XYZ file of N, CA and C in Angstrom:
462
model
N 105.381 96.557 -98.447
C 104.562 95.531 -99.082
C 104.008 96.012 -100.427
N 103.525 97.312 -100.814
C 103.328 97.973 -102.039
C 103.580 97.784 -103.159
N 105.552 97.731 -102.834
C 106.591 98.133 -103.652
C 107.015 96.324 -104.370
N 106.291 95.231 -103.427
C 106.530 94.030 -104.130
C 105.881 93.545 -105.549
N 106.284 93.052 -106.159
C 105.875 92.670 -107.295
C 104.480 91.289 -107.232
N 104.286 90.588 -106.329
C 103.762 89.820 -105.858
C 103.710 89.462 -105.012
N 102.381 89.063 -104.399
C 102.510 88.001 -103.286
C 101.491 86.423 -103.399
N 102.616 85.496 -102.568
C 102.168 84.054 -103.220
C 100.918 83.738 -101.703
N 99.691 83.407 -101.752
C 98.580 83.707 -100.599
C 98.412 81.811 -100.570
N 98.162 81.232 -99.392
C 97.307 80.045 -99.347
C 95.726 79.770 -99.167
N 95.567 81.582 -98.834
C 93.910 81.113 -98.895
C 93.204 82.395 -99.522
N 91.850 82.158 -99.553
C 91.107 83.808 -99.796
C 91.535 84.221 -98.665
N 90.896 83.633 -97.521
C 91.304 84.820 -96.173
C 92.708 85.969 -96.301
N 93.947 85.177 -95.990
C 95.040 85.568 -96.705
C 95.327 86.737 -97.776
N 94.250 86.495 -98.503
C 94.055 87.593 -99.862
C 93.229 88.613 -99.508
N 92.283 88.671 -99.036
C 91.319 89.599 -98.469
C 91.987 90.366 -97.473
N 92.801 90.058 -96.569
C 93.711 91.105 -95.341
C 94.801 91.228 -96.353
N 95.596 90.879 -97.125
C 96.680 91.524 -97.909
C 95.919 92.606 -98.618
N 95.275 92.374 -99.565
C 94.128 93.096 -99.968
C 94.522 94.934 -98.750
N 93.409 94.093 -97.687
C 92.960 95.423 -96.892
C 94.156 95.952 -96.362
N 95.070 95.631 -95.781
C 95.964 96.185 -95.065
C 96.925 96.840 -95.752
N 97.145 96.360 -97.502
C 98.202 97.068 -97.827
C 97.833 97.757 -99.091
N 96.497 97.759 -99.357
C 95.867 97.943 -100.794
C 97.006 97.427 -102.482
N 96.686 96.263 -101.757
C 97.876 95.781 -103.206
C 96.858 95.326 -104.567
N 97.062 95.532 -105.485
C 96.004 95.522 -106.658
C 95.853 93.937 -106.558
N 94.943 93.455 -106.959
C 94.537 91.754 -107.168
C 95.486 91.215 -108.119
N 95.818 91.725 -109.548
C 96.767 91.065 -110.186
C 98.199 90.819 -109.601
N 98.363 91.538 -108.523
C 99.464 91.011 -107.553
C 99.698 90.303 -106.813
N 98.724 89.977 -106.417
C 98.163 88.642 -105.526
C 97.838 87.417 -105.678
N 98.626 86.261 -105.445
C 98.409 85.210 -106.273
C 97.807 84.349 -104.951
N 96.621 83.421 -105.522
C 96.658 82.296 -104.470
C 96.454 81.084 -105.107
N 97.762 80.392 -104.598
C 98.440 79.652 -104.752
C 97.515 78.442 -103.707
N 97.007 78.622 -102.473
C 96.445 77.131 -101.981
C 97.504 76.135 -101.469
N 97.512 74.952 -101.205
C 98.000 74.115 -100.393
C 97.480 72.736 -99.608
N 98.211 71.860 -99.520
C 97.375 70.637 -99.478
C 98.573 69.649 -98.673
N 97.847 68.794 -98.590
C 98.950 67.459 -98.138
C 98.773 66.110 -98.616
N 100.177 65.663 -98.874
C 100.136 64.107 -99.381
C 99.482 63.122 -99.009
N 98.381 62.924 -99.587
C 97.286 61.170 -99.080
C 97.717 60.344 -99.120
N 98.528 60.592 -99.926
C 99.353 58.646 -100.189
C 100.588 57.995 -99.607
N 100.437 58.437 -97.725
C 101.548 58.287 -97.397
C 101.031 56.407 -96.706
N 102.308 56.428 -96.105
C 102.001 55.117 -95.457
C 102.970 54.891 -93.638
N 102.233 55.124 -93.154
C 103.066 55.851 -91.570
C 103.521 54.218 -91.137
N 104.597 54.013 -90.576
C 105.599 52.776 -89.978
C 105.735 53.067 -88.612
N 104.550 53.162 -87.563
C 105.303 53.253 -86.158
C 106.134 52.514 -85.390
N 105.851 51.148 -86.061
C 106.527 50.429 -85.323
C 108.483 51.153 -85.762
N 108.770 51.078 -87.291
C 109.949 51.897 -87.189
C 110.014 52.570 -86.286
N 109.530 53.743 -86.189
C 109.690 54.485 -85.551
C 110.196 54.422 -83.646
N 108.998 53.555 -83.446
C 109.386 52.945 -82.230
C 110.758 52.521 -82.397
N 110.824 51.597 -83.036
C 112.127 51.181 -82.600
C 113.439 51.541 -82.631
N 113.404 52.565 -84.122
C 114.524 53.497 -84.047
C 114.776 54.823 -82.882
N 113.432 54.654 -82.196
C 113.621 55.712 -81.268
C 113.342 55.234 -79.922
N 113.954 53.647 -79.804
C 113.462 52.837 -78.539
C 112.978 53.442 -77.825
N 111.075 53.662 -77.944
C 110.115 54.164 -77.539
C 109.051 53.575 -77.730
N 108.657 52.692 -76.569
C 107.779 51.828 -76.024
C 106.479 52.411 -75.417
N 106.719 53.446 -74.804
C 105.797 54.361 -74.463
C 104.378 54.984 -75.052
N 103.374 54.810 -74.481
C 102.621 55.746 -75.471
C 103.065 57.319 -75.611
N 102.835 57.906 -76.538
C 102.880 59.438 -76.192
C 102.142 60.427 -77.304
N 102.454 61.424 -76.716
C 101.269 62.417 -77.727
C 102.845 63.132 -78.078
N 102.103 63.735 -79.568
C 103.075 64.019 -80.505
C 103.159 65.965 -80.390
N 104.127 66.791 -80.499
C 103.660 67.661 -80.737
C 105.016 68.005 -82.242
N 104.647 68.765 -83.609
C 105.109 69.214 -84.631
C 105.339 70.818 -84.927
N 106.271 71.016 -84.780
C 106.494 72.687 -85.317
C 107.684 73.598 -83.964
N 107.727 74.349 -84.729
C 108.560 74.946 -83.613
C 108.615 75.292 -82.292
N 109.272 75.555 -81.348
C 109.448 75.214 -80.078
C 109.654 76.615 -79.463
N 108.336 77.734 -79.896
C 108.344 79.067 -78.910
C 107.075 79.536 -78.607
N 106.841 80.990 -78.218
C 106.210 81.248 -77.905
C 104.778 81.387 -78.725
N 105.017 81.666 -79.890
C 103.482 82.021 -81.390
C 103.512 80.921 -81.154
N 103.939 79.382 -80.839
C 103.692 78.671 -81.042
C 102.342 77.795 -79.912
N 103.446 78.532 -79.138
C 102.060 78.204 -77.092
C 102.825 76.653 -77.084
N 104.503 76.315 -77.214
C 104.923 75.255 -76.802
C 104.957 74.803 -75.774
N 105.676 76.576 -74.862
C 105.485 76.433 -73.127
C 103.917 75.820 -72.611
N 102.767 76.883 -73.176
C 101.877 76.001 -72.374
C 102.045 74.369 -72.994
N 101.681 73.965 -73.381
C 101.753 72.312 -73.703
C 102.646 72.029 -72.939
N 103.919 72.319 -72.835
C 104.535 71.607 -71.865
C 105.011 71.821 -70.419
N 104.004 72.903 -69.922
C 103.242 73.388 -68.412
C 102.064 71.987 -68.477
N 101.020 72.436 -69.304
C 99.993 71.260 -69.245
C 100.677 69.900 -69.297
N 101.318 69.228 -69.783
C 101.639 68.271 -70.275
C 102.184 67.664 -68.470
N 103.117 68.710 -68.089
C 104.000 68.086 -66.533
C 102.752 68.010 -65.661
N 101.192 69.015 -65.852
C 100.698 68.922 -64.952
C 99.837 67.657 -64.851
N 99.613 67.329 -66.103
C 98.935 65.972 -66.333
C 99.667 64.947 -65.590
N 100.870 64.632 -66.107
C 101.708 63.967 -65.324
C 101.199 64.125 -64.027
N 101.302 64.908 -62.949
C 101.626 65.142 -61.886
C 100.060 64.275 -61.369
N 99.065 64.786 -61.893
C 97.580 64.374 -61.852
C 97.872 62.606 -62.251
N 98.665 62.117 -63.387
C 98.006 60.986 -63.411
C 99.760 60.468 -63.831
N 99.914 60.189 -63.202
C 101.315 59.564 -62.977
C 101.709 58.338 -64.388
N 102.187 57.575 -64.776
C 102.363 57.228 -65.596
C 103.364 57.120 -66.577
N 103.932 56.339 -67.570
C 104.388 56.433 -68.745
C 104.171 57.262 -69.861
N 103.393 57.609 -69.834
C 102.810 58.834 -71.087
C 104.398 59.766 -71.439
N 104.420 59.394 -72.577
C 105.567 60.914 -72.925
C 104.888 62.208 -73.923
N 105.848 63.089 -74.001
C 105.775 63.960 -74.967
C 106.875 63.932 -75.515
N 106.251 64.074 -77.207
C 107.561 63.628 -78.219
C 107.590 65.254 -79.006
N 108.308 65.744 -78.848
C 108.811 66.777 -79.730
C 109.297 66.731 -81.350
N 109.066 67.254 -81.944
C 109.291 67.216 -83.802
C 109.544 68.901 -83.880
N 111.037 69.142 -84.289
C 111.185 70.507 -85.521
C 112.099 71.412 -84.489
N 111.956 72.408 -84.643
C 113.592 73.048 -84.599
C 112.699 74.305 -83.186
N 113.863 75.127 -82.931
C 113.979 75.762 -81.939
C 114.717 75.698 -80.881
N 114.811 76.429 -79.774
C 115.821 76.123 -78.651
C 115.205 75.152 -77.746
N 115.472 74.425 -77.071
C 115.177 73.713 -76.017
C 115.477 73.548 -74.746
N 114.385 74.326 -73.949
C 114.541 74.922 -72.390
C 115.109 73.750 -71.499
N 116.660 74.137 -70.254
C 117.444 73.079 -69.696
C 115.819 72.405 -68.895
N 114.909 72.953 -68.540
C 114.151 72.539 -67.537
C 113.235 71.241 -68.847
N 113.035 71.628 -69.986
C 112.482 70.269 -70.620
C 113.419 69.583 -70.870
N 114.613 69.278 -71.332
C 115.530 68.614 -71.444
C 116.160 68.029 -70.132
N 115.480 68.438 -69.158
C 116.097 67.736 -67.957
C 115.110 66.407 -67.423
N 113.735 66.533 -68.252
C 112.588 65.781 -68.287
C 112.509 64.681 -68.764
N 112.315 63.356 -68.362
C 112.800 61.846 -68.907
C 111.233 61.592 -69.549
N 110.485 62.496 -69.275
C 109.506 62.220 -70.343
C 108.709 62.914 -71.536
N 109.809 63.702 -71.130
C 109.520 64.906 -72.836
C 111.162 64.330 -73.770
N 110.812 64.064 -75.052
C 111.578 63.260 -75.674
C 111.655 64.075 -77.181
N 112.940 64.776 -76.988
C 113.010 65.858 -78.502
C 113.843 65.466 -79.431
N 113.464 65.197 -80.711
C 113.855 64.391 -81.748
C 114.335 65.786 -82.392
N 114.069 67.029 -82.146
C 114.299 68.350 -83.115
C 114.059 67.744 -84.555
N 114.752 68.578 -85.455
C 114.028 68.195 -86.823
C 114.683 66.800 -87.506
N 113.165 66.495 -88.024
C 113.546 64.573 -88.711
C 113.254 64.486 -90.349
N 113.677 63.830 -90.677
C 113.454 63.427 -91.793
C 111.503 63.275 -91.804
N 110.846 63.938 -93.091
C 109.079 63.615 -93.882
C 108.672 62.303 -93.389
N 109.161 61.176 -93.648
C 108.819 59.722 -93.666
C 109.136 59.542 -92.286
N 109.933 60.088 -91.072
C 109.561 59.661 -90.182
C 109.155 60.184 -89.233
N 108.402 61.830 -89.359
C 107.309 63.040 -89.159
C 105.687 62.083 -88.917
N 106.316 61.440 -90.010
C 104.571 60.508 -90.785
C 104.784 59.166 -89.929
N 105.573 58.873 -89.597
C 105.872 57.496 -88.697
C 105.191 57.806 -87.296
N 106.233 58.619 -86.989
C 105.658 59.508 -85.941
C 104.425 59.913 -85.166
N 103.827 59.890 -86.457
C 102.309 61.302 -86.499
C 101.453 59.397 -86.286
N 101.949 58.557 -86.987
C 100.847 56.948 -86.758
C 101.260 56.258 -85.838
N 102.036 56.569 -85.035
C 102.369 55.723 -83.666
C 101.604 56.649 -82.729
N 101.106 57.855 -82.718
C 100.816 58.834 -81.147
C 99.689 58.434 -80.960
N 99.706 59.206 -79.684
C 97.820 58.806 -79.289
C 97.230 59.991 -79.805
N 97.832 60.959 -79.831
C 97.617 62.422 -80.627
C 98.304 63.402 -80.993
N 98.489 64.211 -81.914
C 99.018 65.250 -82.469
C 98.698 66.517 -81.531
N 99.397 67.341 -80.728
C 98.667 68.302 -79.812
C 99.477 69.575 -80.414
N 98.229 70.065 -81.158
C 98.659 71.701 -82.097
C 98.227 72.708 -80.783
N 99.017 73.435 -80.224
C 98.305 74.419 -78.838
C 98.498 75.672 -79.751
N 98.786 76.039 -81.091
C 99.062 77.112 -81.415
C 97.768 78.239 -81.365
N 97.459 79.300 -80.626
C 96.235 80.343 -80.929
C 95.692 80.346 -82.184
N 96.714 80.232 -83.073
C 96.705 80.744 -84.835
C 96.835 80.144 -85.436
N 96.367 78.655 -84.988
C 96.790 77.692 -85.998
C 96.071 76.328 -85.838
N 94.848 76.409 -85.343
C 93.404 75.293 -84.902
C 93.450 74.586 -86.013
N 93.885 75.123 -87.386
C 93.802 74.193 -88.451
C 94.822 74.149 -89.470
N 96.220 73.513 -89.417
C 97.824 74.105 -89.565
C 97.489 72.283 -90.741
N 98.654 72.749 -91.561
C 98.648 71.289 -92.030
C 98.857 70.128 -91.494
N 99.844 70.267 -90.085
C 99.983 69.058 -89.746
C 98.911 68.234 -88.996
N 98.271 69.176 -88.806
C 97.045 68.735 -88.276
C 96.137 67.291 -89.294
N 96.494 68.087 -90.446
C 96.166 67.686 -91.631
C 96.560 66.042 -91.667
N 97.899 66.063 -91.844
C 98.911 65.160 -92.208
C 98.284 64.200 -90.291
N 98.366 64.588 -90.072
C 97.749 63.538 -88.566
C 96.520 62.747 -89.239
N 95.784 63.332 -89.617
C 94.387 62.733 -89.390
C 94.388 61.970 -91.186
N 95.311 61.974 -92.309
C 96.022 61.266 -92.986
C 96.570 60.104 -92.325
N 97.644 59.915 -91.289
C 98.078 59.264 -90.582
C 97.235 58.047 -90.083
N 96.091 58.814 -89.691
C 94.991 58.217 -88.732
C 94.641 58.511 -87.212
N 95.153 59.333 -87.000
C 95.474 60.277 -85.846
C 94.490 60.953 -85.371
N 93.973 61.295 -84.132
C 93.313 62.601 -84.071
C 94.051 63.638 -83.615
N 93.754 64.891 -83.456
C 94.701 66.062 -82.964
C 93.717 66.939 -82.086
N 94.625 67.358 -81.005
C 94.501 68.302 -79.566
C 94.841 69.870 -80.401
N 93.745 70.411 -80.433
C 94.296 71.583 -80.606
C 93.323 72.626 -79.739
């Protein structure tokens, strides 16, 4: 990390542990920040219908392992089920492998990765965005949900 010529940071935090952990001089360190688009306009009903999905369901965004805590969500998610029987799905968004035991599930529903505009479709049809990540209580999509109009489970 020394030997790089820069690094691009999204926050102070970010800068302050690059900082400590690798003693990289400040003019090497850039922070750069990050944000999300306000001016979207979410279409669930598209969405619904391109994904004939009538169902309510809670949304989950990002990859599909372990840093992520996908398994728990979708441990919690079957146990809810089991507790309250129902239509409720879980809709999957973004890339990773996908375990035969969720894919064998008629109510976990994996779109893997989609097109921005219908992420945002997506994110305004759920009943919620559910971020389970340890490291990530406040991730952009979280962001982009509550843009949407959304609230989020994290």
């Amino acid at each position: 990390m020394r030997a790089v010529r820069g690094l691009i940071l999204y926050s102070q935090a970010e800068r302050d542990l690059a900082r400590a952990l690798y003693d990289i001089p400040d003019e090497r360190l850039h922070l750069l920040g990050g944000g999300v688009d306000t001016h979207v306009t979410p279409n669930s009903l598209a969405f619904r219908v391109k994904r004939k999905l009538l169902e309510p369901y809670i949304l989950y965004v990002g990859r599909r392992d372990e840093t992520k805590n996908t398994p728990l969500l979708v441990e919690y998610f079957a146990r809810f089920k089991v507790a309250h029987p129902g239509d409720l799905k879980l809709v999957l968004i973004g890339s990773g492998p996908l375990p035969d035991a969720w894919r064998a599930r008629p109510d976990i529903l994996d779109l893997g990765v989609v097109a921005e505009q219908e992420k945002i479709d997506a994110l305004g049809g759920a009943l919620c965005l559910c971020n389970p990540s340890l490291h990530e209580s406040f991730s952009l999509v979280m962001m982009e949900s509550w843009v949407a109009g959304r609230p989020a489970l994290v």
